[in-house]
mmCIF file with all atom_site columns, C-alpha atoms in Angstrom:
data_model
loop_
_atom_site.group_PDB
_atom_site.id
_atom_site.type_symbol
_atom_site.label_atom_id
_atom_site.label_alt_id
_atom_site.label_comp_id
_atom_site.label_asym_id
_atom_site.label_entity_id
_atom_site.label_seq_id
_atom_site.pdbx_PDB_ins_code
_atom_site.Cartn_x
_atom_site.Cartn_y
_atom_site.Cartn_z
_atom_site.occupancy
_atom_site.B_iso_or_equiv
_atom_site.pdbx_formal_charge
_atom_site.auth_seq_id
_atom_site.auth_comp_id
_atom_site.auth_asym_id
_atom_site.auth_atom_id
_atom_site.pdbx_PDB_model_num
ATOM 1   C CA . MET A 1 1   ? 0.000   0.000   0.000   1.00 96.00 ? 1   MET A CA 1
ATOM 2   C CA . LEU A 1 2   ? 1.483   3.306   -1.112  1.00 97.00 ? 2   LEU A CA 1
ATOM 3   C CA . ILE A 1 3   ? 1.305   5.879   1.671   1.00 98.00 ? 3   ILE A CA 1
ATOM 4   C CA . HIS A 1 4   ? 2.296   9.440   0.858   1.00 97.00 ? 4   HIS A CA 1
ATOM 5   C CA . PRO A 1 5   ? 3.482   11.469  3.870   1.00 96.00 ? 5   PRO A CA 1
ATOM 6   C CA . TRP A 1 6   ? 0.301   13.574  3.867   1.00 97.00 ? 6   TRP A CA 1
ATOM 7   C CA . ASP A 1 7   ? -1.888  10.459  3.951   1.00 97.00 ? 7   ASP A CA 1
ATOM 8   C CA . ALA A 1 8   ? -0.055  8.690   6.775   1.00 97.00 ? 8   ALA A CA 1
ATOM 9   C CA . SER A 1 9   ? -1.670  8.213   10.164  1.00 97.00 ? 9   SER A CA 1
ATOM 10  C CA . LEU A 1 10  ? -0.692  11.150  12.337  1.00 96.00 ? 10  LEU A CA 1
ATOM 11  C CA . ASP A 1 11  ? -0.069  8.849   15.285  1.00 97.00 ? 11  ASP A CA 1
ATOM 12  C CA . ASP A 1 12  ? -1.042  5.389   16.540  1.00 97.00 ? 12  ASP A CA 1
ATOM 13  C CA . ALA A 1 13  ? -4.056  6.790   18.344  1.00 97.00 ? 13  ALA A CA 1
ATOM 14  C CA . GLU A 1 14  ? -5.591  7.899   15.028  1.00 98.00 ? 14  GLU A CA 1
ATOM 15  C CA . TRP A 1 15  ? -5.798  4.443   13.466  1.00 98.00 ? 15  TRP A CA 1
ATOM 16  C CA . GLN A 1 16  ? -6.563  2.776   16.802  1.00 98.00 ? 16  GLN A CA 1
ATOM 17  C CA . THR A 1 17  ? -9.530  5.101   17.340  1.00 97.00 ? 17  THR A CA 1
ATOM 18  C CA . TRP A 1 18  ? -10.726 4.466   13.787  1.00 98.00 ? 18  TRP A CA 1
ATOM 19  C CA . ILE A 1 19  ? -10.594 0.683   14.277  1.00 98.00 ? 19  ILE A CA 1
ATOM 20  C CA . ALA A 1 20  ? -12.388 0.955   17.622  1.00 96.00 ? 20  ALA A CA 1
ATOM 21  C CA . ASP A 1 21  ? -15.117 3.076   16.029  1.00 96.00 ? 21  ASP A CA 1
ATOM 22  C CA . GLY A 1 22  ? -16.915 0.078   14.529  1.00 95.00 ? 22  GLY A CA 1
ATOM 23  C CA . HIS A 1 23  ? -14.383 -0.913  11.877  1.00 98.00 ? 23  HIS A CA 1
ATOM 24  C CA . ASP A 1 24  ? -14.222 -4.570  12.883  1.00 98.00 ? 24  ASP A CA 1
ATOM 25  C CA . PHE A 1 25  ? -14.598 -6.377  9.555   1.00 98.00 ? 25  PHE A CA 1
ATOM 26  C CA . GLY A 1 26  ? -11.701 -7.020  7.212   1.00 98.00 ? 26  GLY A CA 1
ATOM 27  C CA . HIS A 1 27  ? -9.856  -9.452  4.995   1.00 98.00 ? 27  HIS A CA 1
ATOM 28  C CA . LEU A 1 28  ? -7.394  -12.094 6.141   1.00 98.00 ? 28  LEU A CA 1
ATOM 29  C CA . CYS A 1 29  ? -4.780  -12.442 3.400   1.00 98.00 ? 29  CYS A CA 1
ATOM 30  C CA . VAL A 1 30  ? -2.724  -15.645 3.397   1.00 98.00 ? 30  VAL A CA 1
ATOM 31  C CA . ASN A 1 31  ? 0.148   -16.754 1.191   1.00 97.00 ? 31  ASN A CA 1
ATOM 32  C CA . GLY A 1 32  ? -1.062  -19.466 -1.148  1.00 92.00 ? 32  GLY A CA 1
ATOM 33  C CA . LEU A 1 33  ? 0.350   -22.961 -1.360  1.00 90.00 ? 33  LEU A CA 1
ATOM 34  C CA . PRO A 1 34  ? 3.016   -23.460 -4.074  1.00 92.00 ? 34  PRO A CA 1
ATOM 35  C CA . GLY A 1 35  ? 1.463   -22.771 -7.453  1.00 93.00 ? 35  GLY A CA 1
ATOM 36  C CA . GLU A 1 36  ? -1.678  -21.239 -5.947  1.00 94.00 ? 36  GLU A CA 1
ATOM 37  C CA . ALA A 1 37  ? -2.825  -17.637 -5.664  1.00 96.00 ? 37  ALA A CA 1
ATOM 38  C CA . PRO A 1 38  ? -2.980  -15.985 -2.226  1.00 96.00 ? 38  PRO A CA 1
ATOM 39  C CA . ALA A 1 39  ? -6.153  -16.696 -0.259  1.00 96.00 ? 39  ALA A CA 1
ATOM 40  C CA . VAL A 1 40  ? -8.360  -13.842 0.980   1.00 97.00 ? 40  VAL A CA 1
ATOM 41  C CA . VAL A 1 41  ? -10.969 -14.512 3.669   1.00 98.00 ? 41  VAL A CA 1
ATOM 42  C CA . PRO A 1 42  ? -13.545 -11.829 4.659   1.00 98.00 ? 42  PRO A CA 1
ATOM 43  C CA . THR A 1 43  ? -14.304 -11.965 8.376   1.00 98.00 ? 43  THR A CA 1
ATOM 44  C CA . HIS A 1 44  ? -15.172 -10.051 11.518  1.00 98.00 ? 44  HIS A CA 1
ATOM 45  C CA . PHE A 1 45  ? -12.471 -9.701  14.167  1.00 98.00 ? 45  PHE A CA 1
ATOM 46  C CA . ALA A 1 46  ? -12.052 -8.473  17.703  1.00 98.00 ? 46  ALA A CA 1
ATOM 47  C CA . THR A 1 47  ? -8.973  -7.084  19.405  1.00 97.00 ? 47  THR A CA 1
ATOM 48  C CA . ASP A 1 48  ? -7.214  -8.333  22.503  1.00 95.00 ? 48  ASP A CA 1
ATOM 49  C CA . GLY A 1 49  ? -4.466  -5.936  23.432  1.00 94.00 ? 49  GLY A CA 1
ATOM 50  C CA . LYS A 1 50  ? -2.297  -5.736  20.323  1.00 95.00 ? 50  LYS A CA 1
ATOM 51  C CA . ASP A 1 51  ? -3.592  -9.040  18.918  1.00 98.00 ? 51  ASP A CA 1
ATOM 52  C CA . LEU A 1 52  ? -6.500  -9.659  16.556  1.00 98.00 ? 52  LEU A CA 1
ATOM 53  C CA . LEU A 1 53  ? -8.912  -12.516 17.249  1.00 98.00 ? 53  LEU A CA 1
ATOM 54  C CA . VAL A 1 54  ? -10.583 -14.459 14.436  1.00 98.00 ? 54  VAL A CA 1
ATOM 55  C CA . HIS A 1 55  ? -12.371 -17.776 14.150  1.00 98.00 ? 55  HIS A CA 1
ATOM 56  C CA . LEU A 1 56  ? -13.176 -19.666 10.958  1.00 98.00 ? 56  LEU A CA 1
ATOM 57  C CA . ALA A 1 57  ? -14.980 -22.878 10.105  1.00 98.00 ? 57  ALA A CA 1
ATOM 58  C CA . ARG A 1 58  ? -12.784 -25.976 10.268  1.00 97.00 ? 58  ARG A CA 1
ATOM 59  C CA . PRO A 1 59  ? -13.517 -26.883 6.601   1.00 97.00 ? 59  PRO A CA 1
ATOM 60  C CA . ASN A 1 60  ? -12.190 -23.502 5.430   1.00 96.00 ? 60  ASN A CA 1
ATOM 61  C CA . PRO A 1 61  ? -9.502  -24.254 2.823   1.00 94.00 ? 61  PRO A CA 1
ATOM 62  C CA . VAL A 1 62  ? -7.206  -21.551 4.217   1.00 96.00 ? 62  VAL A CA 1
ATOM 63  C CA . TRP A 1 63  ? -5.880  -23.657 7.119   1.00 97.00 ? 63  TRP A CA 1
ATOM 64  C CA . GLN A 1 64  ? -3.330  -25.654 5.146   1.00 96.00 ? 64  GLN A CA 1
ATOM 65  C CA . ALA A 1 65  ? -1.775  -22.467 3.791   1.00 96.00 ? 65  ALA A CA 1
ATOM 66  C CA . ILE A 1 66  ? -1.589  -20.886 7.275   1.00 98.00 ? 66  ILE A CA 1
ATOM 67  C CA . GLU A 1 67  ? 0.016   -24.000 8.710   1.00 97.00 ? 67  GLU A CA 1
ATOM 68  C CA . ARG A 1 68  ? 2.635   -23.868 5.972   1.00 96.00 ? 68  ARG A CA 1
ATOM 69  C CA . ASP A 1 69  ? 3.282   -20.124 6.351   1.00 97.00 ? 69  ASP A CA 1
ATOM 70  C CA . PRO A 1 70  ? 1.857   -18.285 9.390   1.00 98.00 ? 70  PRO A CA 1
ATOM 71  C CA . ASN A 1 71  ? 2.906   -14.864 8.074   1.00 98.00 ? 71  ASN A CA 1
ATOM 72  C CA . VAL A 1 72  ? -0.343  -13.136 7.096   1.00 98.00 ? 72  VAL A CA 1
ATOM 73  C CA . THR A 1 73  ? -1.809  -9.701  6.472   1.00 98.00 ? 73  THR A CA 1
ATOM 74  C CA . PHE A 1 74  ? -5.141  -8.496  7.809   1.00 98.00 ? 74  PHE A CA 1
ATOM 75  C CA . GLY A 1 75  ? -6.610  -5.498  5.994   1.00 98.00 ? 75  GLY A CA 1
ATOM 76  C CA . VAL A 1 76  ? -9.453  -3.202  7.009   1.00 98.00 ? 76  VAL A CA 1
ATOM 77  C CA . THR A 1 77  ? -10.880 -0.563  4.643   1.00 98.00 ? 77  THR A CA 1
ATOM 78  C CA . GLY A 1 78  ? -13.731 1.863   5.159   1.00 98.00 ? 78  GLY A CA 1
ATOM 79  C CA . ASP A 1 79  ? -15.094 5.404   4.882   1.00 98.00 ? 79  ASP A CA 1
ATOM 80  C CA . TYR A 1 80  ? -14.511 5.356   1.138   1.00 98.00 ? 80  TYR A CA 1
ATOM 81  C CA . ALA A 1 81  ? -16.053 7.272   -1.746  1.00 98.00 ? 81  ALA A CA 1
ATOM 82  C CA . PHE A 1 82  ? -15.377 8.072   -5.386  1.00 98.00 ? 82  PHE A CA 1
ATOM 83  C CA . ILE A 1 83  ? -14.587 11.754  -5.941  1.00 98.00 ? 83  ILE A CA 1
ATOM 84  C CA . PRO A 1 84  ? -15.430 13.056  -9.441  1.00 98.00 ? 84  PRO A CA 1
ATOM 85  C CA . GLY A 1 85  ? -12.780 15.037  -11.278 1.00 97.00 ? 85  GLY A CA 1
ATOM 86  C CA . THR A 1 86  ? -15.144 17.997  -11.540 1.00 97.00 ? 86  THR A CA 1
ATOM 87  C CA . TRP A 1 87  ? -14.918 18.380  -7.751  1.00 97.00 ? 87  TRP A CA 1
ATOM 88  C CA . ARG A 1 88  ? -11.116 18.561  -7.794  1.00 94.00 ? 88  ARG A CA 1
ATOM 89  C CA . ALA A 1 89  ? -10.245 20.855  -10.678 1.00 91.00 ? 89  ALA A CA 1
ATOM 90  C CA . ASN A 1 90  ? -7.707  23.545  -9.809  1.00 87.00 ? 90  ASN A CA 1
ATOM 91  C CA . PRO A 1 91  ? -8.772  27.203  -9.952  1.00 86.00 ? 91  PRO A CA 1
ATOM 92  C CA . GLY A 1 92  ? -8.821  28.501  -13.516 1.00 86.00 ? 92  GLY A CA 1
ATOM 93  C CA . VAL A 1 93  ? -9.030  24.992  -14.968 1.00 87.00 ? 93  VAL A CA 1
ATOM 94  C CA . PRO A 1 94  ? -12.198 23.705  -16.681 1.00 93.00 ? 94  PRO A CA 1
ATOM 95  C CA . PRO A 1 95  ? -14.022 21.374  -14.241 1.00 92.00 ? 95  PRO A CA 1
ATOM 96  C CA . THR A 1 96  ? -14.018 18.615  -16.863 1.00 94.00 ? 96  THR A CA 1
ATOM 97  C CA . ASP A 1 97  ? -10.197 18.643  -16.769 1.00 94.00 ? 97  ASP A CA 1
ATOM 98  C CA . GLY A 1 98  ? -10.164 17.725  -13.082 1.00 94.00 ? 98  GLY A CA 1
ATOM 99  C CA . VAL A 1 99  ? -8.703  14.367  -12.092 1.00 96.00 ? 99  VAL A CA 1
ATOM 100 C CA . PRO A 1 100 ? -10.981 11.970  -10.180 1.00 97.00 ? 100 PRO A CA 1
ATOM 101 C CA . THR A 1 101 ? -9.754  9.982   -7.189  1.00 98.00 ? 101 THR A CA 1
ATOM 102 C CA . SER A 1 102 ? -10.846 7.703   -4.371  1.00 98.00 ? 102 SER A CA 1
ATOM 103 C CA . TYR A 1 103 ? -11.006 8.664   -0.719  1.00 98.00 ? 103 TYR A CA 1
ATOM 104 C CA . TYR A 1 104 ? -10.611 5.925   1.878   1.00 98.00 ? 104 TYR A CA 1
ATOM 105 C CA . ALA A 1 105 ? -9.180  4.885   5.202   1.00 98.00 ? 105 ALA A CA 1
ATOM 106 C CA . ALA A 1 106 ? -7.186  1.659   5.367   1.00 98.00 ? 106 ALA A CA 1
ATOM 107 C CA . VAL A 1 107 ? -5.268  -0.164  8.068   1.00 98.00 ? 107 VAL A CA 1
ATOM 108 C CA . GLN A 1 108 ? -3.101  -3.164  7.241   1.00 98.00 ? 108 GLN A CA 1
ATOM 109 C CA . PHE A 1 109 ? -1.747  -5.424  9.980   1.00 98.00 ? 109 PHE A CA 1
ATOM 110 C CA . THR A 1 110 ? 1.261   -7.632  9.340   1.00 98.00 ? 110 THR A CA 1
ATOM 111 C CA . CYS A 1 111 ? 0.781   -10.616 11.624  1.00 98.00 ? 111 CYS A CA 1
ATOM 112 C CA . ARG A 1 112 ? 2.004   -14.021 12.676  1.00 98.00 ? 112 ARG A CA 1
ATOM 113 C CA . ALA A 1 113 ? -0.943  -16.375 12.945  1.00 98.00 ? 113 ALA A CA 1
ATOM 114 C CA . HIS A 1 114 ? -1.280  -18.738 15.889  1.00 98.00 ? 114 HIS A CA 1
ATOM 115 C CA . ILE A 1 115 ? -3.892  -21.461 15.397  1.00 98.00 ? 115 ILE A CA 1
ATOM 116 C CA . LEU A 1 116 ? -6.029  -22.357 18.412  1.00 98.00 ? 116 LEU A CA 1
ATOM 117 C CA . ASP A 1 117 ? -7.484  -25.872 18.565  1.00 97.00 ? 117 ASP A CA 1
ATOM 118 C CA . ASP A 1 118 ? -7.769  -26.422 22.320  1.00 97.00 ? 118 ASP A CA 1
ATOM 119 C CA . PRO A 1 119 ? -11.502 -26.276 23.214  1.00 97.00 ? 119 PRO A CA 1
ATOM 120 C CA . GLU A 1 120 ? -11.017 -23.964 26.202  1.00 96.00 ? 120 GLU A CA 1
ATOM 121 C CA . ALA A 1 121 ? -8.767  -21.640 24.160  1.00 97.00 ? 121 ALA A CA 1
ATOM 122 C CA . LYS A 1 122 ? -11.444 -21.447 21.467  1.00 97.00 ? 122 LYS A CA 1
ATOM 123 C CA . ALA A 1 123 ? -14.141 -20.833 24.065  1.00 97.00 ? 123 ALA A CA 1
ATOM 124 C CA . GLU A 1 124 ? -12.119 -17.958 25.525  1.00 97.00 ? 124 GLU A CA 1
ATOM 125 C CA . LEU A 1 125 ? -11.626 -16.486 22.051  1.00 97.00 ? 125 LEU A CA 1
ATOM 126 C CA . LEU A 1 126 ? -15.385 -16.630 21.431  1.00 97.00 ? 126 LEU A CA 1
ATOM 127 C CA . ARG A 1 127 ? -16.088 -15.041 24.814  1.00 96.00 ? 127 ARG A CA 1
ATOM 128 C CA . ARG A 1 128 ? -13.839 -12.132 23.895  1.00 96.00 ? 128 ARG A CA 1
ATOM 129 C CA . GLN A 1 129 ? -15.466 -11.763 20.491  1.00 97.00 ? 129 GLN A CA 1
ATOM 130 C CA . LEU A 1 130 ? -18.952 -11.829 21.987  1.00 96.00 ? 130 LEU A CA 1
ATOM 131 C CA . ALA A 1 131 ? -17.923 -9.266  24.600  1.00 96.00 ? 131 ALA A CA 1
ATOM 132 C CA . HIS A 1 132 ? -17.135 -6.990  21.663  1.00 96.00 ? 132 HIS A CA 1
ATOM 133 C CA . PHE A 1 133 ? -20.049 -7.772  19.353  1.00 96.00 ? 133 PHE A CA 1
ATOM 134 C CA . GLN A 1 134 ? -22.753 -8.459  21.971  1.00 96.00 ? 134 GLN A CA 1
ATOM 135 C CA . PRO A 1 135 ? -21.645 -6.375  24.947  1.00 94.00 ? 135 PRO A CA 1
ATOM 136 C CA . ASP A 1 136 ? -25.098 -6.649  26.546  1.00 94.00 ? 136 ASP A CA 1
ATOM 137 C CA . GLY A 1 137 ? -24.306 -10.303 27.244  1.00 91.00 ? 137 GLY A CA 1
ATOM 138 C CA . ASP A 1 138 ? -27.524 -11.506 25.647  1.00 95.00 ? 138 ASP A CA 1
ATOM 139 C CA . HIS A 1 139 ? -26.181 -14.966 24.847  1.00 93.00 ? 139 HIS A CA 1
ATOM 140 C CA . ALA A 1 140 ? -25.712 -18.288 26.564  1.00 91.00 ? 140 ALA A CA 1
ATOM 141 C CA . PRO A 1 141 ? -22.416 -18.977 28.374  1.00 91.00 ? 141 PRO A CA 1
ATOM 142 C CA . VAL A 1 142 ? -19.615 -20.100 26.073  1.00 93.00 ? 142 VAL A CA 1
ATOM 143 C CA . GLU A 1 143 ? -17.948 -22.996 27.834  1.00 93.00 ? 143 GLU A CA 1
ATOM 144 C CA . ALA A 1 144 ? -16.143 -26.041 26.514  1.00 93.00 ? 144 ALA A CA 1
ATOM 145 C CA . GLY A 1 145 ? -18.249 -29.159 27.079  1.00 88.00 ? 145 GLY A CA 1
ATOM 146 C CA . ARG A 1 146 ? -21.420 -27.239 27.941  1.00 91.00 ? 146 ARG A CA 1
ATOM 147 C CA . PRO A 1 147 ? -24.368 -26.613 25.613  1.00 92.00 ? 147 PRO A CA 1
ATOM 148 C CA . PRO A 1 148 ? -25.236 -24.879 23.451  1.00 93.00 ? 148 PRO A CA 1
ATOM 149 C CA . TYR A 1 149 ? -21.848 -23.745 22.218  1.00 90.00 ? 149 TYR A CA 1
ATOM 150 C CA . GLY A 1 150 ? -19.627 -26.467 23.645  1.00 89.00 ? 150 GLY A CA 1
ATOM 151 C CA . ARG A 1 151 ? -20.573 -29.084 21.090  1.00 90.00 ? 151 ARG A CA 1
ATOM 152 C CA . MET A 1 152 ? -20.023 -26.588 18.256  1.00 93.00 ? 152 MET A CA 1
ATOM 153 C CA . LEU A 1 153 ? -16.407 -25.803 19.144  1.00 96.00 ? 153 LEU A CA 1
ATOM 154 C CA . SER A 1 154 ? -15.112 -28.800 17.206  1.00 95.00 ? 154 SER A CA 1
ATOM 155 C CA . GLY A 1 155 ? -16.458 -27.194 14.018  1.00 97.00 ? 155 GLY A CA 1
ATOM 156 C CA . ILE A 1 156 ? -14.213 -24.116 14.225  1.00 97.00 ? 156 ILE A CA 1
ATOM 157 C CA . ARG A 1 157 ? -10.569 -23.215 14.671  1.00 98.00 ? 157 ARG A CA 1
ATOM 158 C CA . GLY A 1 158 ? -9.385  -20.028 16.294  1.00 98.00 ? 158 GLY A CA 1
ATOM 159 C CA . LEU A 1 159 ? -6.721  -17.594 15.167  1.00 98.00 ? 159 LEU A CA 1
ATOM 160 C CA . ARG A 1 160 ? -4.768  -15.255 17.374  1.00 98.00 ? 160 ARG A CA 1
ATOM 161 C CA . LEU A 1 161 ? -3.036  -12.837 15.028  1.00 98.00 ? 161 LEU A CA 1
ATOM 162 C CA . GLU A 1 162 ? 0.089   -11.465 16.673  1.00 98.00 ? 162 GLU A CA 1
ATOM 163 C CA . VAL A 1 163 ? 0.498   -7.994  15.173  1.00 98.00 ? 163 VAL A CA 1
ATOM 164 C CA . LEU A 1 164 ? 4.077   -7.318  14.095  1.00 98.00 ? 164 LEU A CA 1
ATOM 165 C CA . ASP A 1 165 ? 3.577   -4.098  12.129  1.00 98.00 ? 165 ASP A CA 1
ATOM 166 C CA . VAL A 1 166 ? 0.789   -1.678  11.259  1.00 98.00 ? 166 VAL A CA 1
ATOM 167 C CA . ARG A 1 167 ? 0.462   0.529   8.181   1.00 98.00 ? 167 ARG A CA 1
ATOM 168 C CA . ALA A 1 168 ? -2.382  3.041   8.202   1.00 98.00 ? 168 ALA A CA 1
ATOM 169 C CA . LYS A 1 169 ? -3.560  5.438   5.506   1.00 98.00 ? 169 LYS A CA 1
ATOM 170 C CA . PHE A 1 170 ? -6.182  8.185   5.493   1.00 98.00 ? 170 PHE A CA 1
ATOM 171 C CA . LYS A 1 171 ? -6.457  9.341   1.869   1.00 98.00 ? 171 LYS A CA 1
ATOM 172 C CA . TYR A 1 172 ? -8.624  12.462  1.822   1.00 98.00 ? 172 TYR A CA 1
ATOM 173 C CA . ASP A 1 173 ? -6.744  14.969  -0.364  1.00 97.00 ? 173 ASP A CA 1
ATOM 174 C CA . ASN A 1 174 ? -4.818  16.014  2.726   1.00 96.00 ? 174 ASN A CA 1
ATOM 175 C CA . GLN A 1 175 ? -2.244  17.792  0.546   1.00 95.00 ? 175 GLN A CA 1
ATOM 176 C CA . LYS A 1 176 ? -4.864  19.974  -1.192  1.00 94.00 ? 176 LYS A CA 1
ATOM 177 C CA . PRO A 1 177 ? -5.921  23.525  -0.245  1.00 93.00 ? 177 PRO A CA 1
ATOM 178 C CA . THR A 1 178 ? -8.358  23.916  2.643   1.00 94.00 ? 178 THR A CA 1
ATOM 179 C CA . GLU A 1 179 ? -11.085 25.382  0.408   1.00 94.00 ? 179 GLU A CA 1
ATOM 180 C CA . LEU A 1 180 ? -11.104 22.372  -1.910  1.00 94.00 ? 180 LEU A CA 1
ATOM 181 C CA . ARG A 1 181 ? -11.245 19.901  0.976   1.00 96.00 ? 181 ARG A CA 1
ATOM 182 C CA . THR A 1 182 ? -14.127 21.744  2.631   1.00 96.00 ? 182 THR A CA 1
ATOM 183 C CA . THR A 1 183 ? -16.012 21.952  -0.665  1.00 96.00 ? 183 THR A CA 1
ATOM 184 C CA . VAL A 1 184 ? -15.582 18.249  -1.329  1.00 97.00 ? 184 VAL A CA 1
ATOM 185 C CA . ALA A 1 185 ? -16.866 17.401  2.148   1.00 98.00 ? 185 ALA A CA 1
ATOM 186 C CA . ASP A 1 186 ? -19.946 19.563  1.502   1.00 98.00 ? 186 ASP A CA 1
ATOM 187 C CA . ARG A 1 187 ? -20.566 17.851  -1.828  1.00 98.00 ? 187 ARG A CA 1
ATOM 188 C CA . LEU A 1 188 ? -20.226 14.419  -0.254  1.00 98.00 ? 188 LEU A CA 1
ATOM 189 C CA . THR A 1 189 ? -22.790 15.399  2.356   1.00 98.00 ? 189 THR A CA 1
ATOM 190 C CA . GLU A 1 190 ? -25.147 16.629  -0.363  1.00 98.00 ? 190 GLU A CA 1
ATOM 191 C CA . ARG A 1 191 ? -24.675 13.532  -2.535  1.00 98.00 ? 191 ARG A CA 1
ATOM 192 C CA . ALA A 1 192 ? -25.346 11.236  0.466   1.00 98.00 ? 192 ALA A CA 1
ATOM 193 C CA . ARG A 1 193 ? -24.665 7.993   -1.367  1.00 97.00 ? 193 ARG A CA 1
ATOM 194 C CA . GLY A 1 194 ? -23.092 4.863   0.107   1.00 98.00 ? 194 GLY A CA 1
ATOM 195 C CA . LEU A 1 195 ? -20.394 5.885   2.587   1.00 98.00 ? 195 LEU A CA 1
ATOM 196 C CA . ASP A 1 196 ? -20.380 9.560   1.572   1.00 98.00 ? 196 ASP A CA 1
ATOM 197 C CA . ALA A 1 197 ? -21.395 10.776  5.057   1.00 98.00 ? 197 ALA A CA 1
ATOM 198 C CA . PRO A 1 198 ? -18.620 9.018   7.020   1.00 98.00 ? 198 PRO A CA 1
ATOM 199 C CA . THR A 1 199 ? -16.148 9.923   4.267   1.00 98.00 ? 199 THR A CA 1
ATOM 200 C CA . ALA A 1 200 ? -17.072 13.600  4.678   1.00 98.00 ? 200 ALA A CA 1
ATOM 201 C CA . ARG A 1 201 ? -16.588 13.291  8.432   1.00 98.00 ? 201 ARG A CA 1
ATOM 202 C CA . GLN A 1 202 ? -13.105 11.849  7.922   1.00 98.00 ? 202 GLN A CA 1
ATOM 203 C CA . GLN A 1 203 ? -12.300 14.635  5.468   1.00 97.00 ? 203 GLN A CA 1
ATOM 204 C CA . LEU A 1 204 ? -13.296 17.321  7.976   1.00 97.00 ? 204 LEU A CA 1
ATOM 205 C CA . ARG A 1 205 ? -11.643 15.533  10.894  1.00 97.00 ? 205 ARG A CA 1
ATOM 206 C CA . ARG A 1 206 ? -8.328  15.382  9.057   1.00 96.00 ? 206 ARG A CA 1
ATOM 207 C CA . LEU A 1 207 ? -8.711  18.991  7.939   1.00 96.00 ? 207 LEU A CA 1
ATOM 208 C CA . ASP A 1 208 ? -9.366  20.121  11.496  1.00 96.00 ? 208 ASP A CA 1
ATOM 209 C CA . ARG A 1 209 ? -6.391  18.209  12.829  1.00 94.00 ? 209 ARG A CA 1
ATOM 210 C CA . MET A 1 210 ? -3.876  18.796  10.031  1.00 91.00 ? 210 MET A CA 1
ATOM 211 C CA . GLY A 1 211 ? -4.826  22.167  8.615   1.00 89.00 ? 211 GLY A CA 1
ATOM 212 C CA . THR A 1 212 ? -2.738  22.917  5.532   1.00 85.00 ? 212 THR A CA 1
ATOM 213 C CA . TRP A 1 213 ? -0.187  20.219  4.799   1.00 86.00 ? 213 TRP A CA 1
ATOM 214 C CA . GLN A 1 214 ? 3.400   21.277  5.487   1.00 80.00 ? 214 GLN A CA 1
ATOM 215 C CA . ALA A 1 215 ? 6.174   19.147  3.974   1.00 71.00 ? 215 ALA A CA 1
#
């Protein structure tokens, strides 16, 4: 992932806050077996300290590749929108000569995957995931050997992804003049399609925090 200096996360707290703000679905990217393409698995995840917690069905074909090479990438992308070229034309330039682009936030974790097969370890992983996704606790206890979930544990395998490196990008024309960035945010709000609203919020948040980019 190319990250220009003006698009880089300003500090760890920026990407950590973004992940914590409901961005808990991503893609597990695994090196393929010899002669095969890389495998990409869409999945929810929860965090545990610096680690990411994932569980997948035991029949998932990705396990053999992870066992062979536990070095994986987990990518999360959100708050994205297509920006027409007419919104980005420089002053004095015909709007139709403007160059379109994409706005988005992306965080990529380089990880070492640790497979969990012990029933109690898988139960603990599920408890942590449920604490994140169902914080009201409106579910039965997750305990190995106890219904209803205990008998289902054999059908999944857990993954604790030990995060080794993080690359974060917030691509919102951060290098452009303040007026253009404000105008684009207004137009996104007016268009109100797909993820335009959260994209506009990211645009204004970065503008408020960064101001005019200084090399």
